[in-house]
Amino acid sequence: MADSIEHYFKPITHTFLDKDWKEGFTVYYKSTDGSQVHYLVFAQYLPEDYSRLEKIMKETDRQEFFIHENDLIRYYRQCVLVRLREQIQAKNPKPLETIGLIYPIVRRIMGDYLEYDTSPRMLRALDELPDFLCPVFKHGNIPFPALAGLTLKDGSIETHCANVGLYALYYGRILDVTESELRDLFLGGLFSDLGKKDFPPGLESKSKLEQVDWSLIRKHPSSAKKMLNDMKCYSENILRMVVEHHENFDGSGYPFGLEGDKISLYGRIARILDVFDAMTCERPFRPPVKTIEALTQIKDSMEGHFDPRLLTALFKSFTTS
Ligand SMILES: [Fe+2]
């Protein structure tokens, strides 16, 4: 089932049509023949057909339309990222404004992967985003409260992933890492919770978790690492950040119970940021905690979970930035 062609289509409506996408794409519809599902060509979209196709898609209200994953990846590369580059070149926005332009694109691509039955190849649409983000963090002075103020707190997995990726870039800047290490921090942070794609709906909002739930939760770092490793295009730093983001500094974490410096720098950073973002995002059972309150709780009441040197570096950055 996982390799079935039906897994590579995302449903769209007329609102997906983009006048700026000069290369265009194929619009499909679904046809069911017994237990067999087929995706058939409905129309070829080009910008000159925008009005005609938009009208047809609006009027055909009982028909579901789809885009193939290959076209969706091309859409991000040929249209969304080209438009982003043009915007940045034309307006020369300030660092925070640049991040504000990139953040929704990161969330959208992550959402396409996490929400729909797209394959891991969908993640390759993110490939160029570190080229935009890393120089902004490397050379711009971005205060952490301002960055935390820019991110959404809606509690969705794609928001959490995007937030941890951005906060990891901040950490990279205060630790003065290279641009290539910044790239790894961003992608590692972004990908840490990809394994949650396999979670059944509502798992994380359950008031009481059963043994079977815990077993699924404890697997998510390893399942994401395996998937990324199979893609053969992500560094060891990224893979370790993903698999170690629930390892506690005192050895009480999972999946391996690693302790201290046996956890990579990337994993230790991810542990702090994963908890920070979880606390500051909305949850069904509690409202979001404010940035400063979350950081204070991390420092004072969760001793043992985090690398104290990294926490010191984070707090020191607030007084020097
Ligand atoms: Fe996680």
mmCIF file of C-alpha atoms in Angstrom, residues 49-295:
data_model
loop_
_atom_site.group_PDB
_atom_site.id
_atom_site.type_symbol
_atom_site.label_atom_id
_atom_site.label_comp_id
_atom_site.label_asym_id
_atom_site.label_seq_id
_atom_site.Cartn_x
_atom_site.Cartn_y
_atom_site.Cartn_z
ATOM 1 C CA ASP A 49 -5.759 29.071 -18.788
ATOM 2 C CA TYR A 50 -6.133 30.444 -15.247
ATOM 3 C CA SER A 51 -9.598 31.992 -15.570
ATOM 4 C CA ARG A 52 -11.079 29.134 -17.614
ATOM 5 C CA LEU A 53 -9.737 26.376 -15.361
ATOM 6 C CA GLU A 54 -10.532 28.248 -12.154
ATOM 7 C CA LYS A 55 -14.159 28.591 -13.327
ATOM 8 C CA ILE A 56 -14.417 24.892 -14.259
ATOM 9 C CA MET A 57 -12.887 23.735 -10.970
ATOM 10 C CA LYS A 58 -15.175 26.039 -8.966
ATOM 11 C CA GLU A 59 -18.274 24.842 -10.796
ATOM 12 C CA THR A 60 -17.403 21.141 -10.647
ATOM 13 C CA ASP A 61 -18.076 21.184 -6.940
ATOM 14 C CA ARG A 62 -18.570 17.457 -6.457
ATOM 15 C CA GLN A 63 -15.315 16.596 -8.166
ATOM 16 C CA GLU A 64 -12.116 16.271 -6.151
ATOM 17 C CA PHE A 65 -8.928 17.424 -7.865
ATOM 18 C CA PHE A 66 -5.357 16.415 -7.228
ATOM 19 C CA ILE A 67 -1.761 17.365 -7.998
ATOM 20 C CA HIS A 68 0.953 14.741 -8.344
ATOM 21 C CA GLU A 69 3.785 14.986 -5.838
ATOM 22 C CA ASN A 70 6.367 15.524 -8.627
ATOM 23 C CA ASP A 71 4.479 18.625 -9.769
ATOM 24 C CA LEU A 72 4.059 19.793 -6.179
ATOM 25 C CA ILE A 73 7.829 19.686 -5.606
ATOM 26 C CA ARG A 74 8.327 21.536 -8.911
ATOM 27 C CA TYR A 75 5.772 24.120 -7.780
ATOM 28 C CA TYR A 76 7.808 24.985 -4.718
ATOM 29 C CA ARG A 77 11.059 25.108 -6.652
ATOM 30 C CA GLN A 78 9.880 26.841 -9.823
ATOM 31 C CA CYS A 79 7.323 29.209 -8.392
ATOM 32 C CA VAL A 80 7.282 29.669 -4.612
ATOM 33 C CA LEU A 81 11.044 29.829 -4.097
ATOM 34 C CA VAL A 82 11.617 31.889 -7.248
ATOM 35 C CA ARG A 83 9.020 34.388 -6.001
ATOM 36 C CA LEU A 84 10.699 34.409 -2.572
ATOM 37 C CA ARG A 85 14.110 35.117 -4.125
ATOM 38 C CA GLU A 86 12.641 37.969 -6.197
ATOM 39 C CA GLN A 87 10.940 39.455 -3.127
ATOM 40 C CA ILE A 88 14.159 39.361 -1.100
ATOM 41 C CA GLN A 89 16.199 40.879 -3.955
ATOM 42 C CA ALA A 90 13.657 43.619 -4.639
ATOM 43 C CA LYS A 91 12.905 44.652 -1.055
ATOM 44 C CA ASN A 92 16.120 43.749 0.801
ATOM 45 C CA PRO A 93 14.054 43.051 3.941
ATOM 46 C CA LYS A 94 15.444 43.176 7.490
ATOM 47 C CA PRO A 95 16.477 39.806 9.028
ATOM 48 C CA LEU A 96 13.235 39.256 10.937
ATOM 49 C CA GLU A 97 11.153 40.244 7.894
ATOM 50 C CA THR A 98 13.116 37.770 5.764
ATOM 51 C CA ILE A 99 12.414 35.015 8.288
ATOM 52 C CA GLY A 100 8.762 36.088 8.249
ATOM 53 C CA LEU A 101 8.677 35.510 4.466
ATOM 54 C CA ILE A 102 10.336 32.079 4.678
ATOM 55 C CA TYR A 103 8.514 30.685 7.734
ATOM 56 C CA PRO A 104 5.098 30.121 6.054
ATOM 57 C CA ILE A 105 6.801 28.323 3.151
ATOM 58 C CA VAL A 106 8.608 25.991 5.564
ATOM 59 C CA ARG A 107 5.337 25.258 7.381
ATOM 60 C CA ARG A 108 3.502 24.687 4.107
ATOM 61 C CA ILE A 109 6.020 22.159 2.750
ATOM 62 C CA MET A 110 6.221 20.367 6.106
ATOM 63 C CA GLY A 111 2.409 20.328 6.233
ATOM 64 C CA ASP A 112 2.238 18.806 2.732
ATOM 65 C CA TYR A 113 4.515 16.009 3.898
ATOM 66 C CA LEU A 114 2.921 15.447 7.307
ATOM 67 C CA GLU A 115 -0.739 15.933 6.454
ATOM 68 C CA TYR A 116 -1.048 14.182 3.093
ATOM 69 C CA ASP A 117 0.123 10.827 1.860
ATOM 70 C CA THR A 118 3.126 12.300 0.104
ATOM 71 C CA SER A 119 6.385 10.357 0.086
ATOM 72 C CA PRO A 120 9.582 11.522 1.873
ATOM 73 C CA ARG A 121 10.714 12.955 -1.482
ATOM 74 C CA MET A 122 8.414 15.876 -0.663
ATOM 75 C CA LEU A 123 11.044 17.010 1.857
ATOM 76 C CA ARG A 124 13.451 17.733 -1.026
ATOM 77 C CA ALA A 125 11.349 20.830 -1.757
ATOM 78 C CA LEU A 126 13.030 22.274 1.377
ATOM 79 C CA ASP A 127 16.553 21.836 -0.038
ATOM 80 C CA GLU A 128 17.113 25.489 -0.969
ATOM 81 C CA LEU A 129 15.589 27.069 2.144
ATOM 82 C CA PRO A 130 18.777 26.875 4.260
ATOM 83 C CA ASP A 131 20.474 28.968 1.515
ATOM 84 C CA PHE A 132 18.025 31.759 2.353
ATOM 85 C CA LEU A 133 17.979 31.306 6.127
ATOM 86 C CA CYS A 134 21.564 30.524 7.141
ATOM 87 C CA PRO A 135 23.093 33.871 6.009
ATOM 88 C CA VAL A 136 20.303 35.725 7.825
ATOM 89 C CA PHE A 137 21.187 34.035 11.110
ATOM 90 C CA LYS A 138 24.947 34.026 10.484
ATOM 91 C CA HIS A 139 25.165 37.755 9.836
ATOM 92 C CA GLY A 140 21.987 39.252 11.336
ATOM 93 C CA ASN A 141 21.393 40.030 14.985
ATOM 94 C CA ILE A 142 18.099 38.341 15.799
ATOM 95 C CA PRO A 143 17.008 38.570 19.454
ATOM 96 C CA PHE A 144 15.496 35.307 20.702
ATOM 97 C CA PRO A 145 12.303 36.911 22.108
ATOM 98 C CA ALA A 146 11.691 38.528 18.692
ATOM 99 C CA LEU A 147 12.158 35.167 16.961
ATOM 100 C CA ALA A 148 9.872 33.415 19.453
ATOM 101 C CA GLY A 149 7.365 36.244 18.908
ATOM 102 C CA LEU A 150 7.328 35.587 15.160
ATOM 103 C CA THR A 151 6.510 31.871 15.341
ATOM 104 C CA LEU A 152 2.999 30.450 15.539
ATOM 105 C CA LYS A 153 1.881 28.541 18.641
ATOM 106 C CA ASP A 154 -0.979 26.509 17.162
ATOM 107 C CA GLY A 155 0.268 23.141 18.401
ATOM 108 C CA SER A 156 0.343 21.511 14.932
ATOM 109 C CA ILE A 157 3.246 19.211 14.087
ATOM 110 C CA GLU A 158 4.339 21.296 11.090
ATOM 111 C CA THR A 159 4.468 24.424 13.262
ATOM 112 C CA HIS A 160 6.467 22.606 15.937
ATOM 113 C CA CYS A 161 8.920 21.318 13.306
ATOM 114 C CA ALA A 162 9.348 24.764 11.709
ATOM 115 C CA ASN A 163 9.776 26.425 15.129
ATOM 116 C CA VAL A 164 12.431 23.977 16.327
ATOM 117 C CA GLY A 165 14.282 24.444 13.002
ATOM 118 C CA LEU A 166 14.309 28.242 13.419
ATOM 119 C CA TYR A 167 15.309 28.122 17.099
ATOM 120 C CA ALA A 168 18.126 25.721 16.193
ATOM 121 C CA LEU A 169 19.452 28.365 13.784
ATOM 122 C CA TYR A 170 19.476 30.839 16.676
ATOM 123 C CA TYR A 171 21.438 28.342 18.780
ATOM 124 C CA GLY A 172 23.894 27.870 15.930
ATOM 125 C CA ARG A 173 24.497 31.604 15.790
ATOM 126 C CA ILE A 174 25.213 31.968 19.502
ATOM 127 C CA LEU A 175 27.601 28.994 19.344
ATOM 128 C CA ASP A 176 29.218 30.573 16.263
ATOM 129 C CA VAL A 177 29.048 27.411 14.126
ATOM 130 C CA THR A 178 29.892 27.315 10.405
ATOM 131 C CA GLU A 179 27.262 27.887 7.739
ATOM 132 C CA SER A 180 27.267 24.171 6.885
ATOM 133 C CA GLU A 181 26.680 23.315 10.572
ATOM 134 C CA LEU A 182 23.886 25.897 10.646
ATOM 135 C CA ARG A 183 22.281 24.092 7.712
ATOM 136 C CA ASP A 184 22.476 20.794 9.620
ATOM 137 C CA LEU A 185 20.997 22.408 12.744
ATOM 138 C CA PHE A 186 18.083 23.825 10.763
ATOM 139 C CA LEU A 187 17.256 20.608 8.918
ATOM 140 C CA GLY A 188 17.876 18.421 11.987
ATOM 141 C CA GLY A 189 15.549 20.605 14.080
ATOM 142 C CA LEU A 190 12.981 20.702 11.310
ATOM 143 C CA PHE A 191 13.016 16.914 10.850
ATOM 144 C CA SER A 192 13.169 15.840 14.528
ATOM 145 C CA ASP A 193 9.478 15.032 14.788
ATOM 146 C CA LEU A 194 8.850 13.662 11.288
ATOM 147 C CA GLY A 195 8.223 10.255 12.911
ATOM 148 C CA LYS A 196 4.955 11.681 14.264
ATOM 149 C CA LYS A 197 3.529 11.303 10.757
ATOM 150 C CA ASP A 198 2.808 7.687 11.794
ATOM 151 C CA PHE A 199 0.885 8.698 14.959
ATOM 152 C CA PRO A 200 -2.846 7.930 14.948
ATOM 153 C CA PRO A 201 -5.004 11.090 15.140
ATOM 154 C CA GLY A 202 -5.409 12.445 18.680
ATOM 155 C CA LEU A 203 -2.558 10.441 20.200
ATOM 156 C CA GLU A 204 -0.785 13.441 21.672
ATOM 157 C CA SER A 205 -3.918 14.985 23.130
ATOM 158 C CA LYS A 206 -4.963 11.835 25.032
ATOM 159 C CA SER A 207 -5.351 12.509 28.748
ATOM 160 C CA LYS A 208 -3.999 9.050 29.643
ATOM 161 C CA LEU A 209 -1.504 7.213 27.465
ATOM 162 C CA GLU A 210 -1.656 3.406 27.283
ATOM 163 C CA GLN A 211 1.381 1.125 26.998
ATOM 164 C CA VAL A 212 0.766 0.785 23.259
ATOM 165 C CA ASP A 213 0.769 4.601 22.878
ATOM 166 C CA TRP A 214 4.083 4.921 24.698
ATOM 167 C CA SER A 215 5.620 2.247 22.553
ATOM 168 C CA LEU A 216 4.618 4.215 19.420
ATOM 169 C CA ILE A 217 5.873 7.499 20.899
ATOM 170 C CA ARG A 218 9.236 6.010 21.838
ATOM 171 C CA LYS A 219 9.731 4.798 18.277
ATOM 172 C CA HIS A 220 9.264 8.163 16.526
ATOM 173 C CA PRO A 221 12.908 9.366 16.714
ATOM 174 C CA SER A 222 14.239 6.099 15.248
ATOM 175 C CA SER A 223 11.582 5.809 12.540
ATOM 176 C CA ALA A 224 12.344 9.360 11.312
ATOM 177 C CA LYS A 225 16.084 8.657 11.321
ATOM 178 C CA LYS A 226 15.581 5.464 9.304
ATOM 179 C CA MET A 227 13.430 7.243 6.731
ATOM 180 C CA LEU A 228 15.953 10.093 6.339
ATOM 181 C CA ASN A 229 18.882 7.667 6.241
ATOM 182 C CA ASP A 230 17.179 5.751 3.417
ATOM 183 C CA MET A 231 17.040 8.986 1.415
ATOM 184 C CA LYS A 232 20.872 9.076 1.480
ATOM 185 C CA CYS A 233 21.116 12.854 1.225
ATOM 186 C CA TYR A 234 21.237 14.006 4.862
ATOM 187 C CA SER A 235 24.347 14.297 7.028
ATOM 188 C CA GLU A 236 25.216 12.287 10.128
ATOM 189 C CA ASN A 237 24.677 15.474 12.211
ATOM 190 C CA ILE A 238 21.083 15.708 10.958
ATOM 191 C CA LEU A 239 20.428 12.009 11.561
ATOM 192 C CA ARG A 240 21.795 12.209 15.123
ATOM 193 C CA MET A 241 19.821 15.373 15.904
ATOM 194 C CA VAL A 242 16.657 13.554 14.825
ATOM 195 C CA VAL A 243 17.258 10.280 16.661
ATOM 196 C CA GLU A 244 18.592 11.922 19.859
ATOM 197 C CA HIS A 245 16.058 14.717 20.376
ATOM 198 C CA HIS A 246 14.452 12.860 23.320
ATOM 199 C CA GLU A 247 17.717 11.807 24.988
ATOM 200 C CA ASN A 248 18.109 13.485 28.391
ATOM 201 C CA PHE A 249 21.504 14.693 29.589
ATOM 202 C CA ASP A 250 21.195 12.512 32.729
ATOM 203 C CA GLY A 251 20.531 9.360 30.681
ATOM 204 C CA SER A 252 16.800 9.169 31.457
ATOM 205 C CA GLY A 253 15.625 9.800 27.876
ATOM 206 C CA TYR A 254 14.855 7.583 24.888
ATOM 207 C CA PRO A 255 15.358 5.687 22.575
ATOM 208 C CA PHE A 256 18.866 4.725 23.811
ATOM 209 C CA GLY A 257 19.171 6.324 27.285
ATOM 210 C CA LEU A 258 22.395 8.070 26.193
ATOM 211 C CA GLU A 259 24.068 10.289 28.784
ATOM 212 C CA GLY A 260 26.070 13.552 28.748
ATOM 213 C CA ASP A 261 28.425 14.072 25.825
ATOM 214 C CA LYS A 262 27.513 10.663 24.403
ATOM 215 C CA ILE A 263 24.582 12.632 23.021
ATOM 216 C CA SER A 264 25.732 14.735 20.058
ATOM 217 C CA LEU A 265 25.759 18.533 20.349
ATOM 218 C CA TYR A 266 22.926 18.479 17.787
ATOM 219 C CA GLY A 267 20.845 16.096 19.924
ATOM 220 C CA ARG A 268 21.453 18.145 23.093
ATOM 221 C CA ILE A 269 20.347 21.348 21.343
ATOM 222 C CA ALA A 270 17.264 19.630 19.902
ATOM 223 C CA ARG A 271 16.288 18.350 23.377
ATOM 224 C CA ILE A 272 16.146 21.895 24.794
ATOM 225 C CA LEU A 273 14.293 23.354 21.818
ATOM 226 C CA ASP A 274 11.814 20.500 21.512
ATOM 227 C CA VAL A 275 10.743 21.037 25.133
ATOM 228 C CA PHE A 276 10.787 24.843 24.843
ATOM 229 C CA ASP A 277 8.534 24.839 21.778
ATOM 230 C CA ALA A 278 6.190 22.201 23.209
ATOM 231 C CA MET A 279 5.737 24.385 26.317
ATOM 232 C CA THR A 280 5.150 27.618 24.401
ATOM 233 C CA CYS A 281 2.648 26.083 21.946
ATOM 234 C CA GLU A 282 -1.019 25.524 22.582
ATOM 235 C CA ARG A 283 -2.104 22.084 23.787
ATOM 236 C CA PRO A 284 -5.680 20.777 24.126
ATOM 237 C CA PHE A 285 -5.221 20.441 27.902
ATOM 238 C CA ARG A 286 -3.431 23.768 28.634
ATOM 239 C CA PRO A 287 -2.762 27.244 27.202
ATOM 240 C CA PRO A 288 0.709 28.155 25.880
ATOM 241 C CA VAL A 289 3.359 29.168 28.407
ATOM 242 C CA LYS A 290 5.089 32.548 27.832
ATOM 243 C CA THR A 291 8.659 32.521 26.461
ATOM 244 C CA ILE A 292 10.399 33.713 29.618
ATOM 245 C CA GLU A 293 8.315 31.476 31.873
ATOM 246 C CA ALA A 294 9.126 28.416 29.720
ATOM 247 C CA LEU A 295 12.857 29.194 29.807
#
